Structure formats: C-alpha cells, structure tokens
Coordinates of N, CA and C in Angstrom, one line a residue:
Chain C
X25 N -63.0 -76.0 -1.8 CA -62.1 -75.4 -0.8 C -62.1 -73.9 -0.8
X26 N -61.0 -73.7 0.1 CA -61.1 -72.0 0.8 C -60.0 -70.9 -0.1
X27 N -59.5 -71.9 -1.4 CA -58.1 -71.9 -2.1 C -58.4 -70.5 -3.0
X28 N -57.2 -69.9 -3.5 CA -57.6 -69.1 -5.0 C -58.3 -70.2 -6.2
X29 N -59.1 -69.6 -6.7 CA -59.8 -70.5 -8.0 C -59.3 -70.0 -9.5
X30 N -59.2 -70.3 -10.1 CA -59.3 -69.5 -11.7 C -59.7 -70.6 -12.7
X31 N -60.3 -69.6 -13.8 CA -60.9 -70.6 -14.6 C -60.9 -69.5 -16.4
X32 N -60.8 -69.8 -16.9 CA -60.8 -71.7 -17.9 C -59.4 -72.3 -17.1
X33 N -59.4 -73.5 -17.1 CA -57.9 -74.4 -16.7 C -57.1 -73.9 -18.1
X34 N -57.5 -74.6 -18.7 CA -57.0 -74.5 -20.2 C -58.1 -73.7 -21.3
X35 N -57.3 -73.3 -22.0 CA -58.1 -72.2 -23.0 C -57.3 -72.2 -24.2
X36 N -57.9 -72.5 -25.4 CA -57.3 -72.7 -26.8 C -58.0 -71.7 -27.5
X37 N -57.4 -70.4 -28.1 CA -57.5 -69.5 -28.9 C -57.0 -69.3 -30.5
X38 N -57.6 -68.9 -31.4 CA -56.7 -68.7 -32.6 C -56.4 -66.8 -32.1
X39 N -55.6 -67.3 -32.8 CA -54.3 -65.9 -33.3 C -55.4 -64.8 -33.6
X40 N -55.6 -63.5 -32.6 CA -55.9 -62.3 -33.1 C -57.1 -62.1 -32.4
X41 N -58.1 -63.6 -32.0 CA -58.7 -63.4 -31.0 C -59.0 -63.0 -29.7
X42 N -59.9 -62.4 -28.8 CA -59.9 -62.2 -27.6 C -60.1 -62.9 -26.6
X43 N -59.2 -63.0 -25.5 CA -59.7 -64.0 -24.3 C -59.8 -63.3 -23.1
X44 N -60.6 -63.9 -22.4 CA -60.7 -63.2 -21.1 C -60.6 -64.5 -19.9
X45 N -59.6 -64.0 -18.6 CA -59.2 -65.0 -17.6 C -59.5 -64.9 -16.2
X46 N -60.3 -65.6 -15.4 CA -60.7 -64.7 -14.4 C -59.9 -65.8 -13.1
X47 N -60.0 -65.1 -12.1 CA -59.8 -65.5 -11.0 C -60.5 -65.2 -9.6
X48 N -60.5 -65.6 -8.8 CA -61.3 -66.1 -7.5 C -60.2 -66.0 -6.4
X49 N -60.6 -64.3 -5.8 CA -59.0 -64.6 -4.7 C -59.9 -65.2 -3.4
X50 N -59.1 -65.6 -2.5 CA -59.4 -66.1 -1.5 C -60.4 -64.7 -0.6
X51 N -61.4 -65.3 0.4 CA -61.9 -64.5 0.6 C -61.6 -63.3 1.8
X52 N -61.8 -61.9 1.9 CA -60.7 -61.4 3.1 C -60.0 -60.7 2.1
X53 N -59.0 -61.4 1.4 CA -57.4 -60.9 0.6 C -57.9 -59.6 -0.1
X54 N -57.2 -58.6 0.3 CA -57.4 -57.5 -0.1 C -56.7 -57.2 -1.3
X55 N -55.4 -57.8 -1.5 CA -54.4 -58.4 -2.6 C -54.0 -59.3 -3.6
X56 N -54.3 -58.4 -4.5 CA -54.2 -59.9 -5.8 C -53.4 -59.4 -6.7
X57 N -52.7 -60.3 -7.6 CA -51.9 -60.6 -8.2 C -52.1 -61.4 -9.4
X58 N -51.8 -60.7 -10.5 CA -51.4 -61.2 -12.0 C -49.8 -61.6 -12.9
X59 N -49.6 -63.2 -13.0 CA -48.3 -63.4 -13.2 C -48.5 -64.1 -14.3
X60 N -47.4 -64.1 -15.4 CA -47.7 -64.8 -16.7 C -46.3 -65.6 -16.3
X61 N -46.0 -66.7 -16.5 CA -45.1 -67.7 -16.7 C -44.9 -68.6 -17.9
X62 N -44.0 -68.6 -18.4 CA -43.8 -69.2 -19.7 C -43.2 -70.3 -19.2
X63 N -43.0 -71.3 -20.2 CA -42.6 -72.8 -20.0 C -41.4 -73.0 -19.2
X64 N -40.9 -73.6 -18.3 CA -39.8 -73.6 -17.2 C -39.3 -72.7 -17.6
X65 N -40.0 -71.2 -17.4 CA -39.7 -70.3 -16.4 C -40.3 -69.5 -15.6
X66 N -39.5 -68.6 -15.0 CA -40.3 -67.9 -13.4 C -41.3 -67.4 -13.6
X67 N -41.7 -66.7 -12.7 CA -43.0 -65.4 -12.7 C -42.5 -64.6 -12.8
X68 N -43.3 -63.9 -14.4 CA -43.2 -62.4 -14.8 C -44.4 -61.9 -14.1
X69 N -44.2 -60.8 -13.7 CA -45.4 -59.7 -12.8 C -46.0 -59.0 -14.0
X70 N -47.9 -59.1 -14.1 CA -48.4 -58.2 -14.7 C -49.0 -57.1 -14.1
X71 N -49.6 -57.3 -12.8 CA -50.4 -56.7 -12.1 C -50.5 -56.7 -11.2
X72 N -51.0 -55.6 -10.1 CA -51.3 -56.2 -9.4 C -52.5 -55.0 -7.9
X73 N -53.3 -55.5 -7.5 CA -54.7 -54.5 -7.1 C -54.3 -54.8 -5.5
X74 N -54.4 -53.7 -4.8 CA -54.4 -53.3 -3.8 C -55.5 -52.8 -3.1
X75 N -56.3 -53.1 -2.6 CA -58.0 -52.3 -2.2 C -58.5 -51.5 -3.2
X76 N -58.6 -50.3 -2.5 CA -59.0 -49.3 -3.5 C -58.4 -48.5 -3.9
X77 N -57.2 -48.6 -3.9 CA -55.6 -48.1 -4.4 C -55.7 -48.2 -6.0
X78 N -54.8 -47.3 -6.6 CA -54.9 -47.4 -8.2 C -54.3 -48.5 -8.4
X79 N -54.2 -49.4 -9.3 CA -53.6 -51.0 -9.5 C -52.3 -50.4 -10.1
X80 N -51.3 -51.5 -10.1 CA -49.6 -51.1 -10.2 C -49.8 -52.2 -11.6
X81 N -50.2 -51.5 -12.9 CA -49.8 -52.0 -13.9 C -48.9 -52.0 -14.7
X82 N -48.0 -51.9 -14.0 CA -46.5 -51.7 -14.5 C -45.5 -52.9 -15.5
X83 N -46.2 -54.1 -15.1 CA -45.9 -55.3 -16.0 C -46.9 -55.5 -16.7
X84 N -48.0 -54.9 -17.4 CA -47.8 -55.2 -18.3 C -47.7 -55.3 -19.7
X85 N -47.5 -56.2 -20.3 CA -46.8 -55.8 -21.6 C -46.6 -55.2 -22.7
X86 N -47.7 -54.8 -23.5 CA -48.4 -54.3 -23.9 C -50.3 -54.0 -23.5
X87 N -50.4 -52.7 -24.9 CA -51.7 -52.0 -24.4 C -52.7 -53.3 -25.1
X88 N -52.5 -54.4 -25.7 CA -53.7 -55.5 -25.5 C -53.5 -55.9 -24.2
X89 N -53.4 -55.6 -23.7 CA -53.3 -56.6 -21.9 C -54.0 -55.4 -21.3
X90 N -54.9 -55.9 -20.4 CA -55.6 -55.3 -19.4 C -56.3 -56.0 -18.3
X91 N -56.7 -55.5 -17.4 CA -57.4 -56.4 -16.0 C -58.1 -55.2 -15.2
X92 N -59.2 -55.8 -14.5 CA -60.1 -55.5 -13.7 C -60.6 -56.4 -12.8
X93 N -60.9 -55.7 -11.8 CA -60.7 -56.1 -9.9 C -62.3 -55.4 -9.5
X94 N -63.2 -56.5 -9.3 CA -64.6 -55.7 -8.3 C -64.6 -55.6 -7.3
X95 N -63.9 -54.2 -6.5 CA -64.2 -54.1 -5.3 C -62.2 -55.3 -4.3
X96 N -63.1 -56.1 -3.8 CA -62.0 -56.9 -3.3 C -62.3 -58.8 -3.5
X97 N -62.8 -58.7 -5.0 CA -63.0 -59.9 -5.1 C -62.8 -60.7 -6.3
X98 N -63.7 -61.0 -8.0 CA -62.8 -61.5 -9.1 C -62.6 -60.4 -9.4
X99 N -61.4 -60.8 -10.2 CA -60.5 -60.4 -10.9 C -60.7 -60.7 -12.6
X100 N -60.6 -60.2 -13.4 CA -60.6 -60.7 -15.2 C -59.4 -60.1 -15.8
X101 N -58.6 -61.0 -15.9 CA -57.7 -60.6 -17.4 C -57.6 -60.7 -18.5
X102 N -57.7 -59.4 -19.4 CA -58.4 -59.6 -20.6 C -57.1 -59.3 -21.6
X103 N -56.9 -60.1 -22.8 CA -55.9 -60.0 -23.7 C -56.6 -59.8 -24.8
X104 N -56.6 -59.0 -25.6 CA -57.3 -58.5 -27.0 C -55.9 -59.2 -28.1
X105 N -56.7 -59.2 -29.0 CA -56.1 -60.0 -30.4 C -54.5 -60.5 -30.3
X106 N -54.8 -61.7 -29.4 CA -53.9 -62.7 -29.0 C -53.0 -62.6 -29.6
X107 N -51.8 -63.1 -29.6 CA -50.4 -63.5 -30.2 C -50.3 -64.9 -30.1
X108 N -49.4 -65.7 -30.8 CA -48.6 -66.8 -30.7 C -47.2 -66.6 -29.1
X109 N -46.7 -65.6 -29.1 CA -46.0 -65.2 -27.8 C -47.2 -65.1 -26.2
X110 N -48.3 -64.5 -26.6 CA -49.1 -64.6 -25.7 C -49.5 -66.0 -25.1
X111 N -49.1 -67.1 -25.6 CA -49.3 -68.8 -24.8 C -48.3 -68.4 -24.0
X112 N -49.1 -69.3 -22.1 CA -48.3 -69.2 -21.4 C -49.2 -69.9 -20.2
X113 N -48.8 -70.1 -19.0 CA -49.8 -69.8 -18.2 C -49.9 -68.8 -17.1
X114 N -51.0 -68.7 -16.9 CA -51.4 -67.2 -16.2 C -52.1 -67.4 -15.0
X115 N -50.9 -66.9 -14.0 CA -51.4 -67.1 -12.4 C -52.1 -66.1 -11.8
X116 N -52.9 -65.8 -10.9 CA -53.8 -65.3 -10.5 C -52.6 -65.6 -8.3
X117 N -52.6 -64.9 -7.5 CA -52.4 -64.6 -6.3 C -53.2 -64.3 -5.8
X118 N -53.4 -64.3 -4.5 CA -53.8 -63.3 -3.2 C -53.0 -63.3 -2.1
X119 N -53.6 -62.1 -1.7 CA -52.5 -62.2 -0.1 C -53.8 -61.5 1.0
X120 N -53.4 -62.0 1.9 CA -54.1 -61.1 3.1 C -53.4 -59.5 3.6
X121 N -52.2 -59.9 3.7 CA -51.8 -58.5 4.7 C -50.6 -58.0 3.4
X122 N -50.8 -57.1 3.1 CA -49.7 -55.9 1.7 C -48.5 -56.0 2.5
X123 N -48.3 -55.8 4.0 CA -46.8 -55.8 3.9 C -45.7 -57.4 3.9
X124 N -46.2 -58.1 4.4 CA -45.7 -59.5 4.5 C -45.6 -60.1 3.1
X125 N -47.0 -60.0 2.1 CA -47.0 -60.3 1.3 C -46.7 -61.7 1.2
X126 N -47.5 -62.9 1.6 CA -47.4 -64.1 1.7 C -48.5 -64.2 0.7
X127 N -48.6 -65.0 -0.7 CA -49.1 -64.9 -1.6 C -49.7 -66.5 -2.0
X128 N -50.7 -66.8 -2.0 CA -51.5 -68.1 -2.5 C -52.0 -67.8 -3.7
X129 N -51.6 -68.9 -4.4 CA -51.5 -69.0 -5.7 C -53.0 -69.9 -6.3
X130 N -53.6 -69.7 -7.4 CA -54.4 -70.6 -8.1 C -53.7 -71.6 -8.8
X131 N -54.6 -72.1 -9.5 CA -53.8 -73.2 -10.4 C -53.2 -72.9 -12.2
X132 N -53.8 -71.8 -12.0 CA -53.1 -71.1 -13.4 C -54.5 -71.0 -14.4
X133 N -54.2 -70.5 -15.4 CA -54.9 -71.0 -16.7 C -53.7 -71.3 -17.5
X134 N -53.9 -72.1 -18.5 CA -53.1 -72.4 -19.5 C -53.3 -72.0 -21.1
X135 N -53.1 -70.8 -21.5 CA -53.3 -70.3 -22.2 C -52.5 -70.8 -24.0
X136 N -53.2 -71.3 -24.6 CA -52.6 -71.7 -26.1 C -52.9 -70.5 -27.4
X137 N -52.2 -69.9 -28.3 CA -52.8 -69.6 -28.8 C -52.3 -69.7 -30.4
X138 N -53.0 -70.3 -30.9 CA -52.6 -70.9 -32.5 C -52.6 -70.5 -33.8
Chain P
X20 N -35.4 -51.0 -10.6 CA -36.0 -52.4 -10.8 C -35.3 -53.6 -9.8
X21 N -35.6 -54.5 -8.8 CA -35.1 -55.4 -8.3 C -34.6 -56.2 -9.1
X22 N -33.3 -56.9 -8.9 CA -33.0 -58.6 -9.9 C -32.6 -59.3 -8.7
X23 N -33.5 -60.8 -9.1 CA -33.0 -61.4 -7.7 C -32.8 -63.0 -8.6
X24 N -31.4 -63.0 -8.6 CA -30.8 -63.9 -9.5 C -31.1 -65.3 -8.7
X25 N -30.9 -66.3 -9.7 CA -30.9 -67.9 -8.6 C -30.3 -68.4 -9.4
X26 N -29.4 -69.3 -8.4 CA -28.6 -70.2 -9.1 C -28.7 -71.9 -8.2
X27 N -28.5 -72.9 -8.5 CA -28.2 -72.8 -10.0 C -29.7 -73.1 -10.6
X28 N -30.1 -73.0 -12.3 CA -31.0 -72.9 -12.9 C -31.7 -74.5 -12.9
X29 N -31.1 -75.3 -13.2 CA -31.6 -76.7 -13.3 C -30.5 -77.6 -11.9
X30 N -31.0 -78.5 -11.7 CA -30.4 -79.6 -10.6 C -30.7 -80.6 -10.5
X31 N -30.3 -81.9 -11.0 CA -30.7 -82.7 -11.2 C -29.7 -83.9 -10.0
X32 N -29.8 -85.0 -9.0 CA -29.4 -85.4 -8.2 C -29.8 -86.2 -7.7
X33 N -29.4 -87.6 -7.2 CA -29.6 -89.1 -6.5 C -30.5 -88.7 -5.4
X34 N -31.6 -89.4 -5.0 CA -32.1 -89.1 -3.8 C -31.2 -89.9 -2.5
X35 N -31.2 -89.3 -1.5 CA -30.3 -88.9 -0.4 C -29.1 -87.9 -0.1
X36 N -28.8 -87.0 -1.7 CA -27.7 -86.4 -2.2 C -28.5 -85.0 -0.9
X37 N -27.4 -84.3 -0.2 CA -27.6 -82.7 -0.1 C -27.8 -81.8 -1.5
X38 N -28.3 -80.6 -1.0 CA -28.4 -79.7 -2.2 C -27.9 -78.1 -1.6
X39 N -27.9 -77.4 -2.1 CA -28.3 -75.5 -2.2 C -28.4 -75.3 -3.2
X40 N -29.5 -74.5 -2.8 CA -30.1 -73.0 -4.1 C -30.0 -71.9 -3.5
X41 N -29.5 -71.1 -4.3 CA -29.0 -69.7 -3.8 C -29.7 -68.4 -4.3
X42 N -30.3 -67.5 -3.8 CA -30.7 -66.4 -4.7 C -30.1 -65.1 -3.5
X43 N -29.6 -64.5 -4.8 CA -28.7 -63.3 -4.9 C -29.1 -62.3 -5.4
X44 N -29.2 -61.4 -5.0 CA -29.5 -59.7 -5.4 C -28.6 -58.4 -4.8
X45 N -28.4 -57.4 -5.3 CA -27.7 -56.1 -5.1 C -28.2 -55.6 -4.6
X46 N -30.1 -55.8 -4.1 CA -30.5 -54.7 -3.4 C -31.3 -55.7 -2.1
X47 N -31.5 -54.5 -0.9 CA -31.5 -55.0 0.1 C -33.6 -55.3 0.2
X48 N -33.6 -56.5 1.1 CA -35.3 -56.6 0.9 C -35.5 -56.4 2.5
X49 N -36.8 -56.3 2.5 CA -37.6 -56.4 3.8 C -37.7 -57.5 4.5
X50 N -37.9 -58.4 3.3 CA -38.7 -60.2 3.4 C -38.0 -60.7 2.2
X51 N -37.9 -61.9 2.8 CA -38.0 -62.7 1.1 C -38.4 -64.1 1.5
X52 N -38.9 -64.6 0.1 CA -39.8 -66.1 0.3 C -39.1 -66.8 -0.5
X53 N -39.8 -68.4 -0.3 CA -39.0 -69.2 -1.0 C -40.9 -70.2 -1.6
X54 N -40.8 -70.5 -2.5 CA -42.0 -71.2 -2.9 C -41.6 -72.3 -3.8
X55 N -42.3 -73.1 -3.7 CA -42.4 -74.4 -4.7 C -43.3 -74.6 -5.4
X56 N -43.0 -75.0 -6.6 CA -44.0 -74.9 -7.8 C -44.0 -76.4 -8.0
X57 N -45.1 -77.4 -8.7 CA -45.0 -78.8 -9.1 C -46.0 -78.5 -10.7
X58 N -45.6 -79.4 -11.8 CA -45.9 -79.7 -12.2 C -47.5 -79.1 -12.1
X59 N -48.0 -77.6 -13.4 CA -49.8 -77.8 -13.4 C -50.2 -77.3 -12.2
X60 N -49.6 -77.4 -11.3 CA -50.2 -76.3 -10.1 C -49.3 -74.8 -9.9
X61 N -50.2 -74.2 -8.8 CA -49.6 -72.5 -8.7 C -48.2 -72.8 -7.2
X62 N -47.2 -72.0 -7.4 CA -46.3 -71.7 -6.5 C -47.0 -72.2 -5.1
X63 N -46.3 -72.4 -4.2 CA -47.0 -72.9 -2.7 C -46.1 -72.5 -1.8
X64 N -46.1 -71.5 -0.9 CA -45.3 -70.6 -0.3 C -44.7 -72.1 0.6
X65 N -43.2 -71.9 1.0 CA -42.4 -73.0 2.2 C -42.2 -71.7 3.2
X66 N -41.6 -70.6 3.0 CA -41.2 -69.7 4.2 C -41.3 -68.6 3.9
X67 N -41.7 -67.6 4.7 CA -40.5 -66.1 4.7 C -39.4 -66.2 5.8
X68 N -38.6 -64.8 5.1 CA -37.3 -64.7 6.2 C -37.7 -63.2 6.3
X69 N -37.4 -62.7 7.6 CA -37.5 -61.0 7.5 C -36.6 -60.4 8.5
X70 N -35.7 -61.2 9.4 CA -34.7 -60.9 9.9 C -33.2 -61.2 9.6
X71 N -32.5 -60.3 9.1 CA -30.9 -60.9 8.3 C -30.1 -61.6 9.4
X72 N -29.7 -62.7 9.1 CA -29.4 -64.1 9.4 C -30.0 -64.6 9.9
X73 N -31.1 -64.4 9.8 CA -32.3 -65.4 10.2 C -32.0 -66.8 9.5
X74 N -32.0 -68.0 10.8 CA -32.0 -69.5 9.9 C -33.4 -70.1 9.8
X75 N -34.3 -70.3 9.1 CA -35.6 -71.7 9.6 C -35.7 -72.4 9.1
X76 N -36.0 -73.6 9.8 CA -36.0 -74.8 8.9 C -37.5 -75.8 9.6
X77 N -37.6 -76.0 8.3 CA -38.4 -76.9 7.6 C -38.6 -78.1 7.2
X78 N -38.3 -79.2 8.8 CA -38.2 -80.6 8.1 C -36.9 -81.0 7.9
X79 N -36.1 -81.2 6.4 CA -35.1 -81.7 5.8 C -34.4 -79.8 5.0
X80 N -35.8 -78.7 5.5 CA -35.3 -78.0 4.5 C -34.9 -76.6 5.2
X81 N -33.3 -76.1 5.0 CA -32.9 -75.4 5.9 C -33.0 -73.7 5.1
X82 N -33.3 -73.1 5.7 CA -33.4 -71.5 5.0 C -32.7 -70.5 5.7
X83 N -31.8 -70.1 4.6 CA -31.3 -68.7 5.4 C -31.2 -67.3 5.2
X84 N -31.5 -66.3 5.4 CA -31.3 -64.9 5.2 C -29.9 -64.7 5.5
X85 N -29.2 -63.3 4.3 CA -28.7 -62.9 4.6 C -28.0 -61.7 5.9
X86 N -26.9 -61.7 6.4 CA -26.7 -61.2 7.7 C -27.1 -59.8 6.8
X87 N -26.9 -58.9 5.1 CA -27.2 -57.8 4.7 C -28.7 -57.6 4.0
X88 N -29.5 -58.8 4.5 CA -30.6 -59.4 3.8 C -30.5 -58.8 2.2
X89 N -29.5 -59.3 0.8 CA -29.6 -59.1 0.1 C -29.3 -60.4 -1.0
X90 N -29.7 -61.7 0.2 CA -29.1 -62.5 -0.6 C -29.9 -64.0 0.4
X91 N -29.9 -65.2 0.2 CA -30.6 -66.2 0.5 C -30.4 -67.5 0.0
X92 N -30.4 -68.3 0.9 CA -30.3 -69.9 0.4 C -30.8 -70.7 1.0
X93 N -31.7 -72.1 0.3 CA -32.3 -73.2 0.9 C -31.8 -74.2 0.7
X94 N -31.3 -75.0 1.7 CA -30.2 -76.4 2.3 C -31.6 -76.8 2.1
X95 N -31.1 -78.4 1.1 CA -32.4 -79.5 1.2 C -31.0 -80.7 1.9
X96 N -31.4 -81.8 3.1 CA -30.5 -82.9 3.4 C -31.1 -84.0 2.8
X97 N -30.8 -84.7 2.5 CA -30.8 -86.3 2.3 C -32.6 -86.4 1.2
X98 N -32.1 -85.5 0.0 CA -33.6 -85.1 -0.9 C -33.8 -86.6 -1.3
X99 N -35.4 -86.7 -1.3 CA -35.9 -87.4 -1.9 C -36.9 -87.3 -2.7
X100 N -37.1 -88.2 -3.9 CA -38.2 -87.7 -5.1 C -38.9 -87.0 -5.0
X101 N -39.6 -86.7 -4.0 CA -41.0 -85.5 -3.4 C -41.0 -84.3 -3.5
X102 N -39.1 -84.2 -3.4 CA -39.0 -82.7 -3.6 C -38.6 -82.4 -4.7
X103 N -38.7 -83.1 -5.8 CA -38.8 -82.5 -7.4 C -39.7 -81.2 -7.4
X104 N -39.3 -80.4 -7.8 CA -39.5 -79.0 -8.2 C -39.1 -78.2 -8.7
X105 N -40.1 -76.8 -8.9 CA -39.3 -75.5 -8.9 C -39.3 -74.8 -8.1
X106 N -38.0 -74.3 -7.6 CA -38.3 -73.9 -6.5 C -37.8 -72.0 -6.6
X107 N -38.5 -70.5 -6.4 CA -38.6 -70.0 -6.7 C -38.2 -69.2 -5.3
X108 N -37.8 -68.0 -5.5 CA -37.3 -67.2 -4.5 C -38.2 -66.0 -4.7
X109 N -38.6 -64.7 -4.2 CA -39.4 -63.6 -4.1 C -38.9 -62.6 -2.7
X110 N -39.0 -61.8 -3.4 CA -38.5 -60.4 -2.5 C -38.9 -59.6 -2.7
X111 N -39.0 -58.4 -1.1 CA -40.3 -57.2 -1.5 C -39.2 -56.3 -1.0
X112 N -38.9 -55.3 -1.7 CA -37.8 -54.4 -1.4 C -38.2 -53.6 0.0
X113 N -39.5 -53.2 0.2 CA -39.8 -52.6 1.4 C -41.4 -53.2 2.2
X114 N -42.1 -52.9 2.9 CA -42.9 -53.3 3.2 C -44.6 -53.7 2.5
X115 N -44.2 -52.4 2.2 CA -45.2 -51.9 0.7 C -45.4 -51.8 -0.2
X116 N -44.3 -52.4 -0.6 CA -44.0 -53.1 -2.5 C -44.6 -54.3 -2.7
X117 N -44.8 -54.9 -4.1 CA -44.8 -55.9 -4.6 C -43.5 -56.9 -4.5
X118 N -43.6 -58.4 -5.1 CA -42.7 -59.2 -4.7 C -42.5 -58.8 -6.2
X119 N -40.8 -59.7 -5.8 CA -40.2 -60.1 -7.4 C -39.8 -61.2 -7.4
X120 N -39.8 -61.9 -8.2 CA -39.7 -63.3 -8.2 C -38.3 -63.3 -9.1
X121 N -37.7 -64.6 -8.4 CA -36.2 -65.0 -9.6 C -36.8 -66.0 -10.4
X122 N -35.8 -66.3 -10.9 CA -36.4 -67.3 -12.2 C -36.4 -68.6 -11.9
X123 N -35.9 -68.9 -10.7 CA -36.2 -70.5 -10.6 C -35.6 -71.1 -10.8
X124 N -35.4 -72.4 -9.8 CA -34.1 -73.2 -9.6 C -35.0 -74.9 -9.5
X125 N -35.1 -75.2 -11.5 CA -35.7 -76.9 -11.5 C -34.6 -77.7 -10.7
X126 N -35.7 -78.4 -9.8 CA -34.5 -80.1 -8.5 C -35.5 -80.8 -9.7
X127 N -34.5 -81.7 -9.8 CA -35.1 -83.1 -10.2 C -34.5 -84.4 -9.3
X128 N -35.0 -84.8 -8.4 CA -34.2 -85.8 -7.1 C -34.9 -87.5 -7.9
X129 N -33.5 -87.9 -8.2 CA -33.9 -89.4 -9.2 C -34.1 -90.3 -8.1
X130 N -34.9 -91.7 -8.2 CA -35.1 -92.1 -7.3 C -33.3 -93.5 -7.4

C-alpha cells in the first residue's frame, strides 16, 4: 500500500544497547513526525522534520535520542544505550500540507528493552 | 507549552448507550483533530475542526469545536463494539506549529 511503513514491528533489545527505528513516510509528505507512546497512554512528541527547515527537536528526551530525515523521505531513529524506561512504542507520521497538519500514522515499532 | 486535557480517561459502556469525550485547553488552536487508535495499529485521523462552533459529523459520530476554539467534543449515538478505542484529540496552536496530542480517552462498548 500507499500507507506510512516502519520497521522492525517489534524489536527486543538488552539494556545499554543501540537500536535504530526507521520509517517510510508516505510519498509527497514533506512532514514527518516522531511519537513515543507508552502503554495506554497518549502521544509524547519527539520530533519532528519539516523540508529543509531545521527539525523541532524539542521532545526529545534525552541526548541518547536522536533522528535523521534524507531529504523528504526515511526517516531513522536512533536510541544509544537503551534503558528499561526506553520500551514503548514508536510512531513515525506524515502529513502533506504543515499547516492543516492532517497526520497518517505507521503502525509503530514496539520497542522492548530488557 | 499547549495542554490539551481529555476527559474522561477510561469509558467503559453497553452497546447502544450515548457517549462524550471532551478535550479542554486554555489556549486557543487554529485546528484541532480527533483520531482513533485500535489495538497494534497507528492513530487514524476521523476529523478536523478549524472553524469555532463548527459541528461535523460522522455517521453515529458527532464533533464539535468550540464557539472560543479552545475546547472540543465527540458525541458517539447508539455505540457499538467497533468503536472500542482510543480515541485521541490534537491541536495546532497556529498554522505553523506542530500538533499536541491529549492523552486519550479508552471506549470500551461491551457487546
């Protein structure tokens, strides 16, 4: 399909290791979006890329968290020496037009880490 | 920082029961969305609103903007199991911002 993609679905880490999370915005979407969600609850904002605008990293949470955008296509989010707090899952967005901001979602990754 | 409260947090309810979910904030938005989340998949937009008292509806599902657009609610009539969810509210303070998401309002509609 024509959907956001991300991949691993699921991803099982030990404690202290590095993971990296990528996503697949829809094609066009000049707008993407990084959300971490913990277990029944909302979306926390980590990121998020705008064309060729500096990216609004403002969520996130610490300096092991980081991400990178090629151009206007994947996306990777990379977590350096994991946590046990760091399990969650991790949504990936896009949008077409910045001001409307109507946002299609992937299916997450589900991030464990032990 | 935007806060865009929702109430209530969990909702559990007979199918054919009415409902509201409400999400509330102090500050005024441009737009705001309403999305549903299921089980393992990503959020799935149902609407925006961008005019205050704006009504639209959706089927069984009624949406409204505030007349100060600082506040919102979605009427479900006569829910049935399908609409088990989470159902999530987002607001962009101006055109050119990012959304903010509330925290989500679990329906659980029993059969």
């Amino acid at each position: 399909g024509a959907g956001v993609s991300q991949s691993p679905s699921n991803k099982v880490t030990e404690k202290g290791k590095d993971v990296e999370l990528r996503c697949d915005p829809i094609s066009g979407h000049t707008a993407l979006y990084w959300y971490r969600q913990r277990l029944g609850q909302g979306l926390e904002f980590l990121i998020y890329f705008q064309g060729n605008s500096a990216p609004d990293k403002s969520g996130l949470p610490s300096d092991r968290f980081s991400a990178e955008r090629t151009g206007e296509s994947v996306s990777t989010l990379t977590i350096q020496r994991t946590q046990q707090e760091d399990s969650a899952v991790y949504l990936c967005a896009s949008s077409l037009v910045q001001g409307v901001h109507e946002q299609y979602f992937g299916p997450g990754t589900r991030l464990t880490v032990t | 920082t935007q806060l865009l409260e929702q109430s209530p947090q969990f909702l559990s309810i007979q199918e054919g029961e009415n409902l509201t979910v409400y999400c509330n904030s102090s500050s005024v938005f441009s737009s705001l969305q309403w999305y549903r989340q299921e089980p393992g998949e990503g959020p799935v937009l149902l609407v925006t609103v961008v005019t205050g008292g704006e009504v639209k509806k959706l089927k069984r599902l009624t949406f409204q903007f505030g007349d100060a657009r600082k506040d919102s609610s979605l009427h479900i009539t006569a829910a049935q199991p399908g609409d088990t969810g989470l159902y999530l509210c987002a607001g962009a303070e101006t055109s050119g911002s990012r959304l903010t998401f509330g925290e989500g309002t679990q329906l659980t509609v029993n059969p």
